[in-house]
């Protein structure tokens, strides 16, 4: 096993039989998602989260961002754009 920074792995992937990297790196490189052997599901503990200082929990900008991420329009965009590689917020 060789550990590499995720910024490098895509450039040297042909030197390995298998590799693991972040979805965004795969998408940026234009790699066909059908070639993946494994993908984390919606219950993954590695989901992206929005974290804010407790003083800003009710900040209108933060509330609007969270609301926007949960709209059907945003979910549809994510599903179409990333073809299942990215799972929309619940």
PDB file of N, CA and C in Angstrom:
ATOM      1  N   UNK A   1       0.851  -1.172   0.000  1.00  0.00           N
ATOM      2  CA  UNK A   1       0.000   0.000   0.000  1.00  0.00           C
ATOM      3  C   UNK A   1       0.896   1.234   0.000  1.00  0.00           C
ATOM      4  N   UNK A   2       0.495   2.219  -0.789  1.00  0.00           N
ATOM      5  CA  UNK A   2       1.203   3.485  -0.870  1.00  0.00           C
ATOM      6  C   UNK A   2       0.212   4.589  -0.537  1.00  0.00           C
ATOM      7  N   UNK A   3       0.568   5.436   0.399  1.00  0.00           N
ATOM      8  CA  UNK A   3      -0.312   6.547   0.752  1.00  0.00           C
ATOM      9  C   UNK A   3       0.149   7.792   0.014  1.00  0.00           C
ATOM     10  N   UNK A   4      -0.779   8.438  -0.681  1.00  0.00           N
ATOM     11  CA  UNK A   4      -0.486   9.658  -1.420  1.00  0.00           C
ATOM     12  C   UNK A   4      -1.528  10.718  -1.096  1.00  0.00           C
ATOM     13  N   UNK A   5      -1.148  11.950  -1.255  1.00  0.00           N
ATOM     14  CA  UNK A   5      -2.082  13.057  -1.103  1.00  0.00           C
ATOM     15  C   UNK A   5      -3.131  12.946  -2.210  1.00  0.00           C
ATOM     16  N   UNK A   6      -4.368  13.263  -1.891  1.00  0.00           N
ATOM     17  CA  UNK A   6      -5.438  13.122  -2.882  1.00  0.00           C
ATOM     18  C   UNK A   6      -5.218  14.015  -4.105  1.00  0.00           C
ATOM     19  N   UNK A   7      -4.457  15.078  -3.943  1.00  0.00           N
ATOM     20  CA  UNK A   7      -4.161  15.954  -5.083  1.00  0.00           C
ATOM     21  C   UNK A   7      -3.231  15.284  -6.088  1.00  0.00           C
ATOM     22  N   UNK A   8      -2.506  14.249  -5.672  1.00  0.00           N
ATOM     23  CA  UNK A   8      -1.545  13.579  -6.548  1.00  0.00           C
ATOM     24  C   UNK A   8      -2.058  12.276  -7.147  1.00  0.00           C
ATOM     25  N   UNK A   9      -2.955  11.620  -6.459  1.00  0.00           N
ATOM     26  CA  UNK A   9      -3.317  10.249  -6.832  1.00  0.00           C
ATOM     27  C   UNK A   9      -3.860  10.130  -8.253  1.00  0.00           C
ATOM     28  N   UNK A  10      -4.641  11.082  -8.689  1.00  0.00           N
ATOM     29  CA  UNK A  10      -5.217  11.000 -10.032  1.00  0.00           C
ATOM     30  C   UNK A  10      -4.117  11.017 -11.094  1.00  0.00           C
ATOM     31  N   UNK A  11      -3.093  11.821 -10.889  1.00  0.00           N
ATOM     32  CA  UNK A  11      -2.010  11.922 -11.884  1.00  0.00           C
ATOM     33  C   UNK A  11      -1.199  10.644 -12.019  1.00  0.00           C
ATOM     34  N   UNK A  12      -1.128   9.841 -10.959  1.00  0.00           N
ATOM     35  CA  UNK A  12      -0.299   8.629 -10.992  1.00  0.00           C
ATOM     36  C   UNK A  12      -1.134   7.349 -10.910  1.00  0.00           C
ATOM     37  N   UNK A  13      -2.421   7.450 -11.092  1.00  0.00           N
ATOM     38  CA  UNK A  13      -3.311   6.297 -10.910  1.00  0.00           C
ATOM     39  C   UNK A  13      -2.979   5.122 -11.811  1.00  0.00           C
ATOM     40  N   UNK A  14      -2.419   5.372 -12.975  1.00  0.00           N
ATOM     41  CA  UNK A  14      -2.085   4.278 -13.889  1.00  0.00           C
ATOM     42  C   UNK A  14      -0.947   3.400 -13.373  1.00  0.00           C
ATOM     43  N   UNK A  15      -0.276   3.844 -12.317  1.00  0.00           N
ATOM     44  CA  UNK A  15       0.814   3.065 -11.734  1.00  0.00           C
ATOM     45  C   UNK A  15       0.308   2.039 -10.712  1.00  0.00           C
ATOM     46  N   UNK A  16      -1.002   2.043 -10.468  1.00  0.00           N
ATOM     47  CA  UNK A  16      -1.566   1.177  -9.438  1.00  0.00           C
ATOM     48  C   UNK A  16      -2.693   0.323 -10.005  1.00  0.00           C
ATOM     49  N   UNK A  17      -2.900  -0.841  -9.415  1.00  0.00           N
ATOM     50  CA  UNK A  17      -4.009  -1.712  -9.799  1.00  0.00           C
ATOM     51  C   UNK A  17      -5.332  -1.167  -9.272  1.00  0.00           C
ATOM     52  N   UNK A  18      -5.281  -0.492  -8.140  1.00  0.00           N
ATOM     53  CA  UNK A  18      -6.473   0.083  -7.518  1.00  0.00           C
ATOM     54  C   UNK A  18      -6.054   1.302  -6.704  1.00  0.00           C
ATOM     55  N   UNK A  19      -6.984   2.213  -6.525  1.00  0.00           N
ATOM     56  CA  UNK A  19      -6.710   3.398  -5.705  1.00  0.00           C
ATOM     57  C   UNK A  19      -8.024   3.903  -5.126  1.00  0.00           C
ATOM     58  N   UNK A  20      -7.910   4.708  -4.100  1.00  0.00           N
ATOM     59  CA  UNK A  20      -9.067   5.299  -3.452  1.00  0.00           C
ATOM     60  C   UNK A  20      -8.832   6.797  -3.372  1.00  0.00           C
ATOM     61  N   UNK A  21      -9.846   7.565  -3.726  1.00  0.00           N
ATOM     62  CA  UNK A  21      -9.717   9.017  -3.658  1.00  0.00           C
ATOM     63  C   UNK A  21     -11.093   9.647  -3.488  1.00  0.00           C
ATOM     64  N   UNK A  22     -11.102  10.940  -3.343  1.00  0.00           N
ATOM     65  CA  UNK A  22     -12.335  11.680  -3.143  1.00  0.00           C
ATOM     66  C   UNK A  22     -13.133  11.783  -4.447  1.00  0.00           C
ATOM     67  N   UNK A  23     -14.449  11.807  -4.319  1.00  0.00           N
ATOM     68  CA  UNK A  23     -15.320  11.909  -5.486  1.00  0.00           C
ATOM     69  C   UNK A  23     -15.015  13.141  -6.314  1.00  0.00           C
ATOM     70  N   UNK A  24     -14.751  14.261  -5.647  1.00  0.00           N
ATOM     71  CA  UNK A  24     -14.496  15.476  -6.415  1.00  0.00           C
ATOM     72  C   UNK A  24     -13.263  15.349  -7.297  1.00  0.00           C
ATOM     73  N   UNK A  25     -12.262  14.607  -6.866  1.00  0.00           N
ATOM     74  CA  UNK A  25     -11.061  14.403  -7.685  1.00  0.00           C
ATOM     75  C   UNK A  25     -11.391  13.556  -8.917  1.00  0.00           C
ATOM     76  N   UNK A  26     -12.220  12.556  -8.738  1.00  0.00           N
ATOM     77  CA  UNK A  26     -12.636  11.694  -9.848  1.00  0.00           C
ATOM     78  C   UNK A  26     -13.439  12.506 -10.864  1.00  0.00           C
ATOM     79  N   UNK A  27     -14.363  13.307 -10.366  1.00  0.00           N
ATOM     80  CA  UNK A  27     -15.188  14.120 -11.257  1.00  0.00           C
ATOM     81  C   UNK A  27     -14.350  15.149 -12.008  1.00  0.00           C
ATOM     82  N   UNK A  28     -13.431  15.809 -11.307  1.00  0.00           N
ATOM     83  CA  UNK A  28     -12.561  16.808 -11.946  1.00  0.00           C
ATOM     84  C   UNK A  28     -11.708  16.178 -13.046  1.00  0.00           C
ATOM     85  N   UNK A  29     -11.306  14.930 -12.854  1.00  0.00           N
ATOM     86  CA  UNK A  29     -10.451  14.249 -13.828  1.00  0.00           C
ATOM     87  C   UNK A  29     -11.249  13.659 -14.989  1.00  0.00           C
ATOM     88  N   UNK A  30     -12.576  13.703 -14.887  1.00  0.00           N
ATOM     89  CA  UNK A  30     -13.406  13.169 -15.957  1.00  0.00           C
ATOM     90  C   UNK A  30     -13.398  11.652 -16.038  1.00  0.00           C
ATOM     91  N   UNK A  31     -13.121  10.991 -14.922  1.00  0.00           N
ATOM     92  CA  UNK A  31     -13.085   9.534 -14.882  1.00  0.00           C
ATOM     93  C   UNK A  31     -14.514   8.995 -14.888  1.00  0.00           C
ATOM     94  N   UNK A  32     -14.753   7.979 -15.678  1.00  0.00           N
ATOM     95  CA  UNK A  32     -16.078   7.370 -15.787  1.00  0.00           C
ATOM     96  C   UNK A  32     -16.460   6.748 -14.445  1.00  0.00           C
ATOM     97  N   UNK A  33     -17.534   7.208 -13.868  1.00  0.00           N
ATOM     98  CA  UNK A  33     -17.963   6.718 -12.557  1.00  0.00           C
ATOM     99  C   UNK A  33     -18.365   5.249 -12.587  1.00  0.00           C
ATOM    100  N   UNK A  34     -18.629   4.710 -13.753  1.00  0.00           N
ATOM    101  CA  UNK A  34     -18.995   3.297 -13.858  1.00  0.00           C
ATOM    102  C   UNK A  34     -17.811   2.382 -13.540  1.00  0.00           C
ATOM    103  N   UNK A  35     -16.608   2.924 -13.516  1.00  0.00           N
ATOM    104  CA  UNK A  35     -15.424   2.108 -13.234  1.00  0.00           C
ATOM    105  C   UNK A  35     -15.172   1.947 -11.735  1.00  0.00           C
ATOM    106  N   UNK A  36     -15.931   2.631 -10.926  1.00  0.00           N
ATOM    107  CA  UNK A  36     -15.707   2.537  -9.476  1.00  0.00           C
ATOM    108  C   UNK A  36     -16.165   1.182  -8.944  1.00  0.00           C
ATOM    109  N   UNK A  37     -15.454   0.709  -7.967  1.00  0.00           N
ATOM    110  CA  UNK A  37     -15.801  -0.564  -7.331  1.00  0.00           C
ATOM    111  C   UNK A  37     -16.622  -0.357  -6.068  1.00  0.00           C
ATOM    112  N   UNK A  38     -16.494   0.828  -5.480  1.00  0.00           N
ATOM    113  CA  UNK A  38     -17.136   1.105  -4.201  1.00  0.00           C
ATOM    114  C   UNK A  38     -17.455   2.593  -4.123  1.00  0.00           C
ATOM    115  N   UNK A  39     -18.566   2.886  -3.500  1.00  0.00           N
ATOM    116  CA  UNK A  39     -18.957   4.265  -3.249  1.00  0.00           C
ATOM    117  C   UNK A  39     -19.699   4.306  -1.926  1.00  0.00           C
ATOM    118  N   UNK A  40     -19.406   5.299  -1.114  1.00  0.00           N
ATOM    119  CA  UNK A  40     -20.087   5.415   0.172  1.00  0.00           C
ATOM    120  C   UNK A  40     -21.543   5.782  -0.033  1.00  0.00           C
ATOM    121  N   UNK A  41     -22.386   5.301   0.842  1.00  0.00           N
ATOM    122  CA  UNK A  41     -23.805   5.584   0.768  1.00  0.00           C
ATOM    123  C   UNK A  41     -24.186   6.828   1.544  1.00  0.00           C
ATOM    124  N   UNK A  42     -25.453   7.100   1.562  1.00  0.00           N
ATOM    125  CA  UNK A  42     -25.968   8.285   2.234  1.00  0.00           C
ATOM    126  C   UNK A  42     -25.802   8.280   3.738  1.00  0.00           C
ATOM    127  N   UNK A  43     -25.510   7.128   4.305  1.00  0.00           N
ATOM    128  CA  UNK A  43     -25.322   7.040   5.749  1.00  0.00           C
ATOM    129  C   UNK A  43     -23.849   7.133   6.154  1.00  0.00           C
ATOM    130  N   UNK A  44     -23.005   7.530   5.225  1.00  0.00           N
ATOM    131  CA  UNK A  44     -21.566   7.631   5.494  1.00  0.00           C
ATOM    132  C   UNK A  44     -21.267   8.655   6.588  1.00  0.00           C
ATOM    133  N   UNK A  45     -20.364   8.323   7.493  1.00  0.00           N
ATOM    134  CA  UNK A  45     -19.981   9.294   8.520  1.00  0.00           C
ATOM    135  C   UNK A  45     -19.089  10.405   7.967  1.00  0.00           C
ATOM    136  N   UNK A  46     -18.751  10.332   6.681  1.00  0.00           N
ATOM    137  CA  UNK A  46     -17.865  11.319   6.076  1.00  0.00           C
ATOM    138  C   UNK A  46     -18.610  12.336   5.218  1.00  0.00           C
ATOM    139  N   UNK A  47     -19.872  12.522   5.490  1.00  0.00           N
ATOM    140  CA  UNK A  47     -20.663  13.501   4.748  1.00  0.00           C
ATOM    141  C   UNK A  47     -20.144  14.912   5.036  1.00  0.00           C
ATOM    142  N   UNK A  48     -20.313  15.782   4.068  1.00  0.00           N
ATOM    143  CA  UNK A  48     -19.982  17.190   4.295  1.00  0.00           C
ATOM    144  C   UNK A  48     -21.043  17.784   5.206  1.00  0.00           C
ATOM    145  N   UNK A  49     -20.607  18.636   6.102  1.00  0.00           N
ATOM    146  CA  UNK A  49     -21.537  19.265   7.034  1.00  0.00           C
ATOM    147  C   UNK A  49     -21.331  20.776   7.017  1.00  0.00           C
ATOM    148  N   UNK A  50     -22.316  21.475   7.469  1.00  0.00           N
ATOM    149  CA  UNK A  50     -22.192  22.919   7.639  1.00  0.00           C
ATOM    150  C   UNK A  50     -22.029  23.151   9.129  1.00  0.00           C
ATOM    151  N   UNK A  51     -20.913  23.725   9.515  1.00  0.00           N
ATOM    152  CA  UNK A  51     -20.650  24.013  10.923  1.00  0.00           C
ATOM    153  C   UNK A  51     -20.437  25.511  11.071  1.00  0.00           C
ATOM    154  N   UNK A  52     -21.063  26.078  12.065  1.00  0.00           N
ATOM    155  CA  UNK A  52     -20.925  27.514  12.306  1.00  0.00           C
ATOM    156  C   UNK A  52     -20.742  27.767  13.792  1.00  0.00           C
ATOM    157  N   UNK A  53     -20.218  28.909  14.080  1.00  0.00           N
ATOM    158  CA  UNK A  53     -20.101  29.359  15.460  1.00  0.00           C
ATOM    159  C   UNK A  53     -21.510  29.403  16.044  1.00  0.00           C
ATOM    160  N   UNK A  54     -21.664  28.961  17.276  1.00  0.00           N
ATOM    161  CA  UNK A  54     -22.995  28.894  17.889  1.00  0.00           C
ATOM    162  C   UNK A  54     -23.707  30.249  17.891  1.00  0.00           C
ATOM    163  N   UNK A  55     -22.959  31.329  17.844  1.00  0.00           N
ATOM    164  CA  UNK A  55     -23.559  32.666  17.808  1.00  0.00           C
ATOM    165  C   UNK A  55     -24.214  32.960  16.457  1.00  0.00           C
ATOM    166  N   UNK A  56     -23.880  32.154  15.426  1.00  0.00           N
ATOM    167  CA  UNK A  56     -24.415  32.412  14.079  1.00  0.00           C
ATOM    168  C   UNK A  56     -25.441  31.378  13.628  1.00  0.00           C
ATOM    169  N   UNK A  57     -25.873  30.517  14.514  1.00  0.00           N
ATOM    170  CA  UNK A  57     -26.815  29.453  14.147  1.00  0.00           C
ATOM    171  C   UNK A  57     -28.072  30.020  13.496  1.00  0.00           C
ATOM    172  N   UNK A  58     -28.547  31.116  13.976  1.00  0.00           N
ATOM    173  CA  UNK A  58     -29.767  31.715  13.434  1.00  0.00           C
ATOM    174  C   UNK A  58     -29.486  32.872  12.476  1.00  0.00           C
ATOM    175  N   UNK A  59     -28.255  33.031  12.047  1.00  0.00           N
ATOM    176  CA  UNK A  59     -27.883  34.070  11.090  1.00  0.00           C
ATOM    177  C   UNK A  59     -28.688  33.837   9.805  1.00  0.00           C
ATOM    178  N   UNK A  60     -29.363  34.855   9.292  1.00  0.00           N
ATOM    179  CA  UNK A  60     -30.182  34.685   8.093  1.00  0.00           C
ATOM    180  C   UNK A  60     -29.418  34.090   6.900  1.00  0.00           C
ATOM    181  N   UNK A  61     -28.156  34.418   6.742  1.00  0.00           N
ATOM    182  CA  UNK A  61     -27.370  33.871   5.626  1.00  0.00           C
ATOM    183  C   UNK A  61     -27.159  32.369   5.798  1.00  0.00           C
ATOM    184  N   UNK A  62     -26.891  31.932   7.014  1.00  0.00           N
ATOM    185  CA  UNK A  62     -26.685  30.508   7.285  1.00  0.00           C
ATOM    186  C   UNK A  62     -27.992  29.747   7.107  1.00  0.00           C
ATOM    187  N   UNK A  63     -29.053  30.281   7.652  1.00  0.00           N
ATOM    188  CA  UNK A  63     -30.370  29.655   7.528  1.00  0.00           C
ATOM    189  C   UNK A  63     -30.754  29.541   6.044  1.00  0.00           C
ATOM    190  N   UNK A  64     -30.493  30.583   5.263  1.00  0.00           N
ATOM    191  CA  UNK A  64     -30.813  30.560   3.827  1.00  0.00           C
ATOM    192  C   UNK A  64     -29.974  29.519   3.090  1.00  0.00           C
ATOM    193  N   UNK A  65     -28.711  29.392   3.451  1.00  0.00           N
ATOM    194  CA  UNK A  65     -27.838  28.398   2.815  1.00  0.00           C
ATOM    195  C   UNK A  65     -28.356  26.987   3.072  1.00  0.00           C
ATOM    196  N   UNK A  66     -28.648  26.674   4.316  1.00  0.00           N
ATOM    197  CA  UNK A  66     -29.150  25.347   4.668  1.00  0.00           C
ATOM    198  C   UNK A  66     -30.474  25.075   3.949  1.00  0.00           C
ATOM    199  N   UNK A  67     -31.330  26.067   3.935  1.00  0.00           N
ATOM    200  CA  UNK A  67     -32.619  25.906   3.251  1.00  0.00           C
ATOM    201  C   UNK A  67     -32.408  25.645   1.755  1.00  0.00           C
ATOM    202  N   UNK A  68     -31.498  26.388   1.132  1.00  0.00           N
ATOM    203  CA  UNK A  68     -31.222  26.228  -0.304  1.00  0.00           C
ATOM    204  C   UNK A  68     -30.669  24.840  -0.613  1.00  0.00           C
ATOM    205  N   UNK A  69     -29.814  24.318   0.252  1.00  0.00           N
ATOM    206  CA  UNK A  69     -29.230  22.996   0.029  1.00  0.00           C
ATOM    207  C   UNK A  69     -30.255  21.881   0.114  1.00  0.00           C
ATOM    208  N   UNK A  70     -31.349  22.133   0.799  1.00  0.00           N
ATOM    209  CA  UNK A  70     -32.369  21.100   0.997  1.00  0.00           C
ATOM    210  C   UNK A  70     -33.554  21.202   0.036  1.00  0.00           C
ATOM    211  N   UNK A  71     -33.535  22.158  -0.885  1.00  0.00           N
ATOM    212  CA  UNK A  71     -34.665  22.303  -1.804  1.00  0.00           C
ATOM    213  C   UNK A  71     -34.671  21.180  -2.839  1.00  0.00           C
ATOM    214  N   UNK A  72     -35.850  20.914  -3.370  1.00  0.00           N
ATOM    215  CA  UNK A  72     -35.972  19.904  -4.426  1.00  0.00           C
ATOM    216  C   UNK A  72     -35.165  20.317  -5.661  1.00  0.00           C
ATOM    217  N   UNK A  73     -35.115  21.604  -5.942  1.00  0.00           N
ATOM    218  CA  UNK A  73     -34.362  22.104  -7.099  1.00  0.00           C
ATOM    219  C   UNK A  73     -32.873  21.787  -6.949  1.00  0.00           C
ATOM    220  N   UNK A  74     -32.331  22.026  -5.766  1.00  0.00           N
ATOM    221  CA  UNK A  74     -30.912  21.740  -5.526  1.00  0.00           C
ATOM    222  C   UNK A  74     -30.656  20.242  -5.579  1.00  0.00           C
ATOM    223  N   UNK A  75     -31.528  19.455  -4.973  1.00  0.00           N
ATOM    224  CA  UNK A  75     -31.373  17.990  -4.993  1.00  0.00           C
ATOM    225  C   UNK A  75     -31.402  17.456  -6.419  1.00  0.00           C
ATOM    226  N   UNK A  76     -32.314  17.988  -7.234  1.00  0.00           N
ATOM    227  CA  UNK A  76     -32.401  17.565  -8.627  1.00  0.00           C
ATOM    228  C   UNK A  76     -31.123  17.917  -9.379  1.00  0.00           C
ATOM    229  N   UNK A  77     -30.617  19.137  -9.162  1.00  0.00           N
ATOM    230  CA  UNK A  77     -29.374  19.565  -9.809  1.00  0.00           C
ATOM    231  C   UNK A  77     -28.225  18.633  -9.449  1.00  0.00           C
ATOM    232  N   UNK A  78     -28.079  18.322  -8.165  1.00  0.00           N
ATOM    233  CA  UNK A  78     -26.997  17.452  -7.707  1.00  0.00           C
ATOM    234  C   UNK A  78     -27.114  16.060  -8.335  1.00  0.00           C
ATOM    235  N   UNK A  79     -28.308  15.515  -8.351  1.00  0.00           N
ATOM    236  CA  UNK A  79     -28.518  14.177  -8.929  1.00  0.00           C
ATOM    237  C   UNK A  79     -28.187  14.150 -10.418  1.00  0.00           C
ATOM    238  N   UNK A  80     -28.607  15.178 -11.148  1.00  0.00           N
ATOM    239  CA  UNK A  80     -28.351  15.229 -12.593  1.00  0.00           C
ATOM    240  C   UNK A  80     -26.888  15.533 -12.903  1.00  0.00           C
ATOM    241  N   UNK A  81     -26.326  16.487 -12.200  1.00  0.00           N
ATOM    242  CA  UNK A  81     -24.944  16.919 -12.454  1.00  0.00           C
ATOM    243  C   UNK A  81     -23.933  15.825 -12.109  1.00  0.00           C
ATOM    244  N   UNK A  82     -24.121  15.168 -10.964  1.00  0.00           N
ATOM    245  CA  UNK A  82     -23.122  14.228 -10.464  1.00  0.00           C
ATOM    246  C   UNK A  82     -23.501  12.767 -10.659  1.00  0.00           C
ATOM    247  N   UNK A  83     -24.631  12.508 -11.269  1.00  0.00           N
ATOM    248  CA  UNK A  83     -25.048  11.160 -11.655  1.00  0.00           C
ATOM    249  C   UNK A  83     -24.861  10.104 -10.565  1.00  0.00           C
ATOM    250  N   UNK A  84     -25.260  10.473  -9.341  1.00  0.00           N
ATOM    251  CA  UNK A  84     -25.204   9.536  -8.226  1.00  0.00           C
ATOM    252  C   UNK A  84     -23.898   9.531  -7.451  1.00  0.00           C
ATOM    253  N   UNK A  85     -22.891  10.255  -7.934  1.00  0.00           N
ATOM    254  CA  UNK A  85     -21.603  10.284  -7.244  1.00  0.00           C
ATOM    255  C   UNK A  85     -21.654  11.166  -5.996  1.00  0.00           C
ATOM    256  N   UNK A  86     -22.566  12.105  -5.981  1.00  0.00           N
ATOM    257  CA  UNK A  86     -22.754  12.990  -4.833  1.00  0.00           C
ATOM    258  C   UNK A  86     -24.195  12.817  -4.381  1.00  0.00           C
ATOM    259  N   UNK A  87     -24.385  12.686  -3.092  1.00  0.00           N
ATOM    260  CA  UNK A  87     -25.706  12.467  -2.543  1.00  0.00           C
ATOM    261  C   UNK A  87     -26.209  13.779  -1.941  1.00  0.00           C
ATOM    262  N   UNK A  88     -27.388  14.240  -2.361  1.00  0.00           N
ATOM    263  CA  UNK A  88     -27.902  15.515  -1.840  1.00  0.00           C
ATOM    264  C   UNK A  88     -28.222  15.455  -0.353  1.00  0.00           C
ATOM    265  N   UNK A  89     -28.265  16.639   0.261  1.00  0.00           N
ATOM    266  CA  UNK A  89     -28.609  16.752   1.678  1.00  0.00           C
ATOM    267  C   UNK A  89     -30.030  16.303   1.921  1.00  0.00           C
ATOM    268  N   UNK A  90     -30.262  15.765   3.103  1.00  0.00           N
ATOM    269  CA  UNK A  90     -31.618  15.337   3.485  1.00  0.00           C
ATOM    270  C   UNK A  90     -32.351  16.488   4.104  1.00  0.00           C
TER     271      UNK A  90
END
